[in-house]
GROMACS .gro file of C-alpha atoms in nm:
model
  216
    1MET     CA    1   0.985  -1.458   2.265
    2THR     CA    2   1.159  -1.693   2.063
    3GLU     CA    3   1.389  -1.584   1.748
    4LYS     CA    4   1.132  -1.748   1.518
    5GLU     CA    5   0.852  -1.516   1.653
    6LEU     CA    6   1.077  -1.217   1.674
    7GLU     CA    7   1.174  -1.306   1.282
    8ALA     CA    8   0.798  -1.306   1.207
    9ILE     CA    9   0.738  -0.980   1.367
   10LYS     CA   10   1.017  -0.826   1.189
   11ARG     CA   11   0.881  -0.970   0.834
   12HIS     CA   12   0.524  -0.839   0.907
   13ILE     CA   13   0.665  -0.472   1.006
   14ALA     CA   14   0.851  -0.512   0.657
   15GLY     CA   15   0.508  -0.578   0.510
   16ALA     CA   16   0.535  -0.933   0.484
   17THR     CA   17   0.178  -0.960   0.639
   18VAL     CA   18   0.027  -1.258   0.403
   19TRP     CA   19   0.205  -1.591   0.357
   20HIS     CA   20   0.108  -1.757   0.029
   21HIS     CA   21   0.272  -1.973  -0.237
   22SER     CA   22   0.287  -1.923  -0.584
   23PRO     CA   23   0.446  -2.055  -0.913
   24PHE     CA   24   0.728  -1.771  -0.863
   25GLU     CA   25   0.876  -1.897  -0.577
   26SER     CA   26   1.158  -2.021  -0.757
   27LEU     CA   27   1.269  -1.686  -0.879
   28GLU     CA   28   1.553  -1.520  -0.673
   29SER     CA   29   1.471  -1.198  -0.514
   30TYR     CA   30   1.755  -0.939  -0.533
   31SER     CA   31   1.882  -0.881  -0.165
   32ASN     CA   32   2.173  -0.679  -0.023
   33GLY     CA   33   2.248  -0.960   0.258
   34PHE     CA   34   2.277  -0.684   0.509
   35GLU     CA   35   2.079  -0.419   0.719
   36LEU     CA   36   2.050  -0.057   0.575
   37SER     CA   37   2.192   0.186   0.814
   38ARG     CA   38   1.954   0.412   1.014
   39GLU     CA   39   2.121   0.716   0.822
   40PHE     CA   40   2.051   0.555   0.459
   41ILE     CA   41   1.685   0.501   0.555
   42GLU     CA   42   1.655   0.839   0.730
   43LYS     CA   43   1.786   0.996   0.396
   44TRP     CA   44   1.648   0.771   0.104
   45SER     CA   45   1.326   0.620   0.265
   46ILE     CA   46   1.127   0.821   0.524
   47PRO     CA   47   1.134   1.146   0.311
   48PHE     CA   48   0.987   0.991   0.028
   49TYR     CA   49   0.785   0.661   0.055
   50ALA     CA   50   0.477   0.803   0.194
   51ARG     CA   51   0.455   1.069  -0.084
   52ILE     CA   52   0.481   0.831  -0.383
   53GLY     CA   53   0.169   0.853  -0.537
   54ARG     CA   54   0.099   1.232  -0.479
   55THR     CA   55   0.124   1.492  -0.762
   56GLU     CA   56   0.172   1.824  -0.575
   57ALA     CA   57   0.451   2.082  -0.700
   58ASP     CA   58   0.595   2.040  -0.367
   59TRP     CA   59   0.653   1.694  -0.420
   60LEU     CA   60   0.779   1.772  -0.790
   61ASN     CA   61   1.016   2.011  -0.664
   62GLN     CA   62   1.171   1.784  -0.375
   63LEU     CA   63   1.224   1.501  -0.637
   64ILE     CA   64   1.420   1.737  -0.897
   65SER     CA   65   1.615   1.888  -0.610
   66ILE     CA   66   1.729   1.540  -0.512
   67LYS     CA   67   1.739   1.357  -0.840
   68PRO     CA   68   2.117   1.432  -0.887
   69GLU     CA   69   2.206   1.254  -0.561
   70ILE     CA   70   2.001   0.933  -0.649
   71THR     CA   71   2.294   0.666  -0.730
   72THR     CA   72   2.296   0.352  -0.879
   73GLU     CA   73   2.382   0.226  -0.519
   74VAL     CA   74   2.090   0.394  -0.338
   75ILE     CA   75   1.855   0.247  -0.632
   76GLU     CA   76   2.009  -0.090  -0.583
   77GLN     CA   77   2.057  -0.110  -0.179
   78SER     CA   78   1.638   0.023  -0.167
   79LEU     CA   79   1.550  -0.222  -0.407
   80GLY     CA   80   1.777  -0.498  -0.215
   81ASP     CA   81   1.601  -0.434   0.127
   82PHE     CA   82   1.335  -0.667   0.260
   83ASN     CA   83   1.075  -0.393   0.351
   84TRP     CA   84   0.806  -0.254   0.143
   85ARG     CA   85   0.899   0.132   0.212
   86THR     CA   86   1.272   0.098   0.068
   87ARG     CA   87   1.142  -0.130  -0.225
   88GLN     CA   88   0.887   0.080  -0.377
   89THR     CA   89   1.141   0.380  -0.335
   90GLY     CA   90   1.404   0.197  -0.508
   91ALA     CA   91   1.169   0.123  -0.808
   92PHE     CA   92   1.049   0.488  -0.798
   93PHE     CA   93   1.406   0.630  -0.819
   94ALA     CA   94   1.498   0.373  -1.099
   95ALA     CA   95   1.198   0.521  -1.282
   96ILE     CA   96   1.286   0.921  -1.235
   97THR     CA   97   1.666   0.842  -1.307
   98ASP     CA   98   1.554   0.656  -1.626
   99GLN     CA   99   1.743   0.337  -1.539
  100PRO     CA  100   1.536   0.027  -1.701
  101GLN     CA  101   1.838  -0.183  -1.593
  102TYR     CA  102   1.648  -0.247  -1.265
  103ILE     CA  103   1.311  -0.386  -1.464
  104ASP     CA  104   1.401  -0.739  -1.387
  105ILE     CA  105   1.485  -0.694  -1.033
  106ILE     CA  106   1.127  -0.482  -0.990
  107GLY     CA  107   0.954  -0.748  -1.208
  108THR     CA  108   1.085  -1.063  -0.984
  109HIS     CA  109   0.930  -0.835  -0.652
  110LEU     CA  110   0.628  -0.802  -0.814
  111LEU     CA  111   0.554  -1.159  -0.908
  112LYS     CA  112   0.681  -1.298  -0.590
  113SER     CA  113   0.472  -1.021  -0.363
  114GLU     CA  114   0.673  -1.059  -0.097
  115VAL     CA  115   0.572  -0.750   0.115
  116CYS     CA  116   0.259  -0.526   0.080
  117TYR     CA  117   0.201  -0.181  -0.081
  118ALA     CA  118   0.492  -0.205  -0.322
  119GLY     CA  119   0.319  -0.370  -0.595
  120GLY     CA  120   0.135  -0.053  -0.708
  121VAL     CA  121   0.468   0.150  -0.767
  122TYR     CA  122   0.579  -0.139  -0.928
  123ALA     CA  123   0.308  -0.169  -1.181
  124MET     CA  124   0.327   0.228  -1.198
  125VAL     CA  125   0.709   0.194  -1.284
  126PHE     CA  126   0.621  -0.039  -1.579
  127ALA     CA  127   0.368   0.203  -1.692
  128PHE     CA  128   0.638   0.475  -1.689
  129PHE     CA  129   0.913   0.257  -1.847
  130ASN     CA  130   0.642   0.062  -2.111
  131THR     CA  131   0.918  -0.211  -2.266
  132GLU     CA  132   0.824  -0.544  -2.385
  133LYS     CA  133   0.978  -0.676  -2.043
  134CYS     CA  134   0.762  -0.448  -1.840
  135VAL     CA  135   0.399  -0.575  -2.017
  136GLU     CA  136   0.525  -0.951  -1.965
  137TYR     CA  137   0.601  -0.882  -1.594
  138LEU     CA  138   0.218  -0.711  -1.561
  139ASN     CA  139   0.062  -1.003  -1.776
  140LEU     CA  140   0.223  -1.288  -1.577
  141TYR     CA  141   0.096  -1.114  -1.276
  142LEU     CA  142  -0.246  -1.100  -1.390
  143ASP     CA  143  -0.241  -1.436  -1.515
  144TYR     CA  144  -0.194  -1.564  -1.182
  145TYR     CA  145  -0.293  -1.323  -0.912
  146LEU     CA  146  -0.632  -1.286  -1.072
  147THR     CA  147  -0.714  -1.658  -1.008
  148LYS     CA  148  -0.669  -1.589  -0.630
  149PRO     CA  149  -0.947  -1.379  -0.497
  150ASP     CA  150  -0.818  -1.432  -0.121
  151LEU     CA  151  -0.492  -1.273  -0.212
  152TRP     CA  152  -0.614  -0.890  -0.220
  153PHE     CA  153  -0.279  -0.772  -0.321
  154ASP     CA  154  -0.235  -0.510  -0.615
  155GLN     CA  155  -0.451  -0.671  -0.902
  156ALA     CA  156  -0.627  -0.334  -0.924
  157ASP     CA  157  -0.294  -0.146  -1.004
  158VAL     CA  158  -0.173  -0.401  -1.241
  159MET     CA  159  -0.488  -0.369  -1.439
  160GLN     CA  160  -0.452  -0.020  -1.435
  161ALA     CA  161  -0.109  -0.045  -1.618
  162VAL     CA  162  -0.211  -0.269  -1.833
  163MET     CA  163  -0.532  -0.072  -1.975
  164TYR     CA  164  -0.288   0.232  -1.976
  165LEU     CA  165  -0.025   0.049  -2.215
  166ASP     CA  166  -0.291  -0.088  -2.417
  167ARG     CA  167  -0.384   0.275  -2.511
  168LYS     CA  168  -0.032   0.380  -2.540
  169ASN     CA  169   0.082   0.067  -2.768
  170SER     CA  170  -0.260  -0.007  -2.941
  171THR     CA  171  -0.254  -0.341  -2.796
  172HIS     CA  172  -0.514  -0.552  -2.640
  173HIS     CA  173  -0.363  -0.716  -2.316
  174LEU     CA  174  -0.679  -0.614  -2.087
  175GLU     CA  175  -0.948  -0.814  -2.258
  176ARG     CA  176  -0.807  -1.141  -2.183
  177HIS     CA  177  -0.809  -1.054  -1.825
  178LEU     CA  178  -1.134  -0.868  -1.795
  179PRO     CA  179  -1.347  -1.220  -1.739
  180GLN     CA  180  -1.095  -1.309  -1.463
  181TRP     CA  181  -1.127  -0.981  -1.325
  182TYR     CA  182  -1.459  -0.943  -1.274
  183GLU     CA  183  -1.464  -1.327  -1.121
  184PHE     CA  184  -1.187  -1.194  -0.877
  185ILE     CA  185  -1.384  -0.875  -0.734
  186LYS     CA  186  -1.699  -1.093  -0.666
  187ASN     CA  187  -1.626  -1.094  -0.317
  188LYS     CA  188  -1.484  -0.764  -0.273
  189PRO     CA  189  -1.788  -0.511  -0.261
  190ASP     CA  190  -1.548  -0.214  -0.181
  191TRP     CA  191  -1.366  -0.293  -0.501
  192ASN     CA  192  -1.447  -0.059  -0.801
  193PRO     CA  193  -1.499  -0.312  -1.092
  194GLN     CA  194  -1.428  -0.014  -1.315
  195ILE     CA  195  -1.062   0.034  -1.440
  196SER     CA  196  -0.962   0.388  -1.438
  197THR     CA  197  -0.589   0.522  -1.534
  198ALA     CA  198  -0.686   0.901  -1.450
  199HIS     CA  199  -0.454   0.873  -1.123
  200LEU     CA  200  -0.184   0.675  -1.263
  201GLU     CA  201  -0.149   0.907  -1.566
  202ARG     CA  202  -0.084   1.236  -1.300
  203ASN     CA  203   0.166   1.015  -1.149
  204LEU     CA  204   0.338   0.934  -1.467
  205ALA     CA  205   0.331   1.322  -1.602
  206LEU     CA  206   0.488   1.403  -1.261
  207MET     CA  207   0.762   1.116  -1.291
  208MET     CA  208   0.819   1.267  -1.670
  209ALA     CA  209   0.859   1.594  -1.554
  210VAL     CA  210   1.132   1.485  -1.290
  211LYS     CA  211   1.302   1.266  -1.551
  212GLU     CA  212   1.299   1.533  -1.808
  213ALA     CA  213   1.420   1.829  -1.526
  214SER     CA  214   1.771   1.962  -1.510
  215VAL     CA  215   1.905   2.109  -1.184
  216GLY     CA  216   2.150   2.381  -1.149
   0.00000   0.00000   0.00000
């Protein structure tokens, strides 16, 4: 097996399952420039990435107990790794520790969509932070990716985030995306055309509870 083939397999495992060109390619993704240690992954990725999106009490308690150990270094190294598991964990950690300085890093990751699965968490984090920049990133994503019906990415999650923020902020961004949304899902019979924020709101409530919790 050639080095190029090995690299392709490595990228696929990391979540780069679809090769695509976009107008966001010139944006520079935040990158560590090194491989994370196995110890780091076992502590800061494996116990968390598969549970993001859950709302059980034991998950809430796990997050509250570990929150004091989530440093900026943990967040940055997670976001800087080329892997959907670590990237989504880093974004989630940034939210529950209330560190919006990472919005641009997360926004670039969202727009470039380099790895699968993580985009839904980015959208949830932006709904949580609810800044003007977050809304801008979400709308930029939809403006482009709703015009690409062959890219089955995170359009539904981003639509949910925009709907939630419209309601919270008394804005009307979702309206302009709806025609393209209905066009986008024409070849997707398993996608629900109706946008619901119920699951998103349950997750946001959990994240807020973690953010506001004190330990000790």
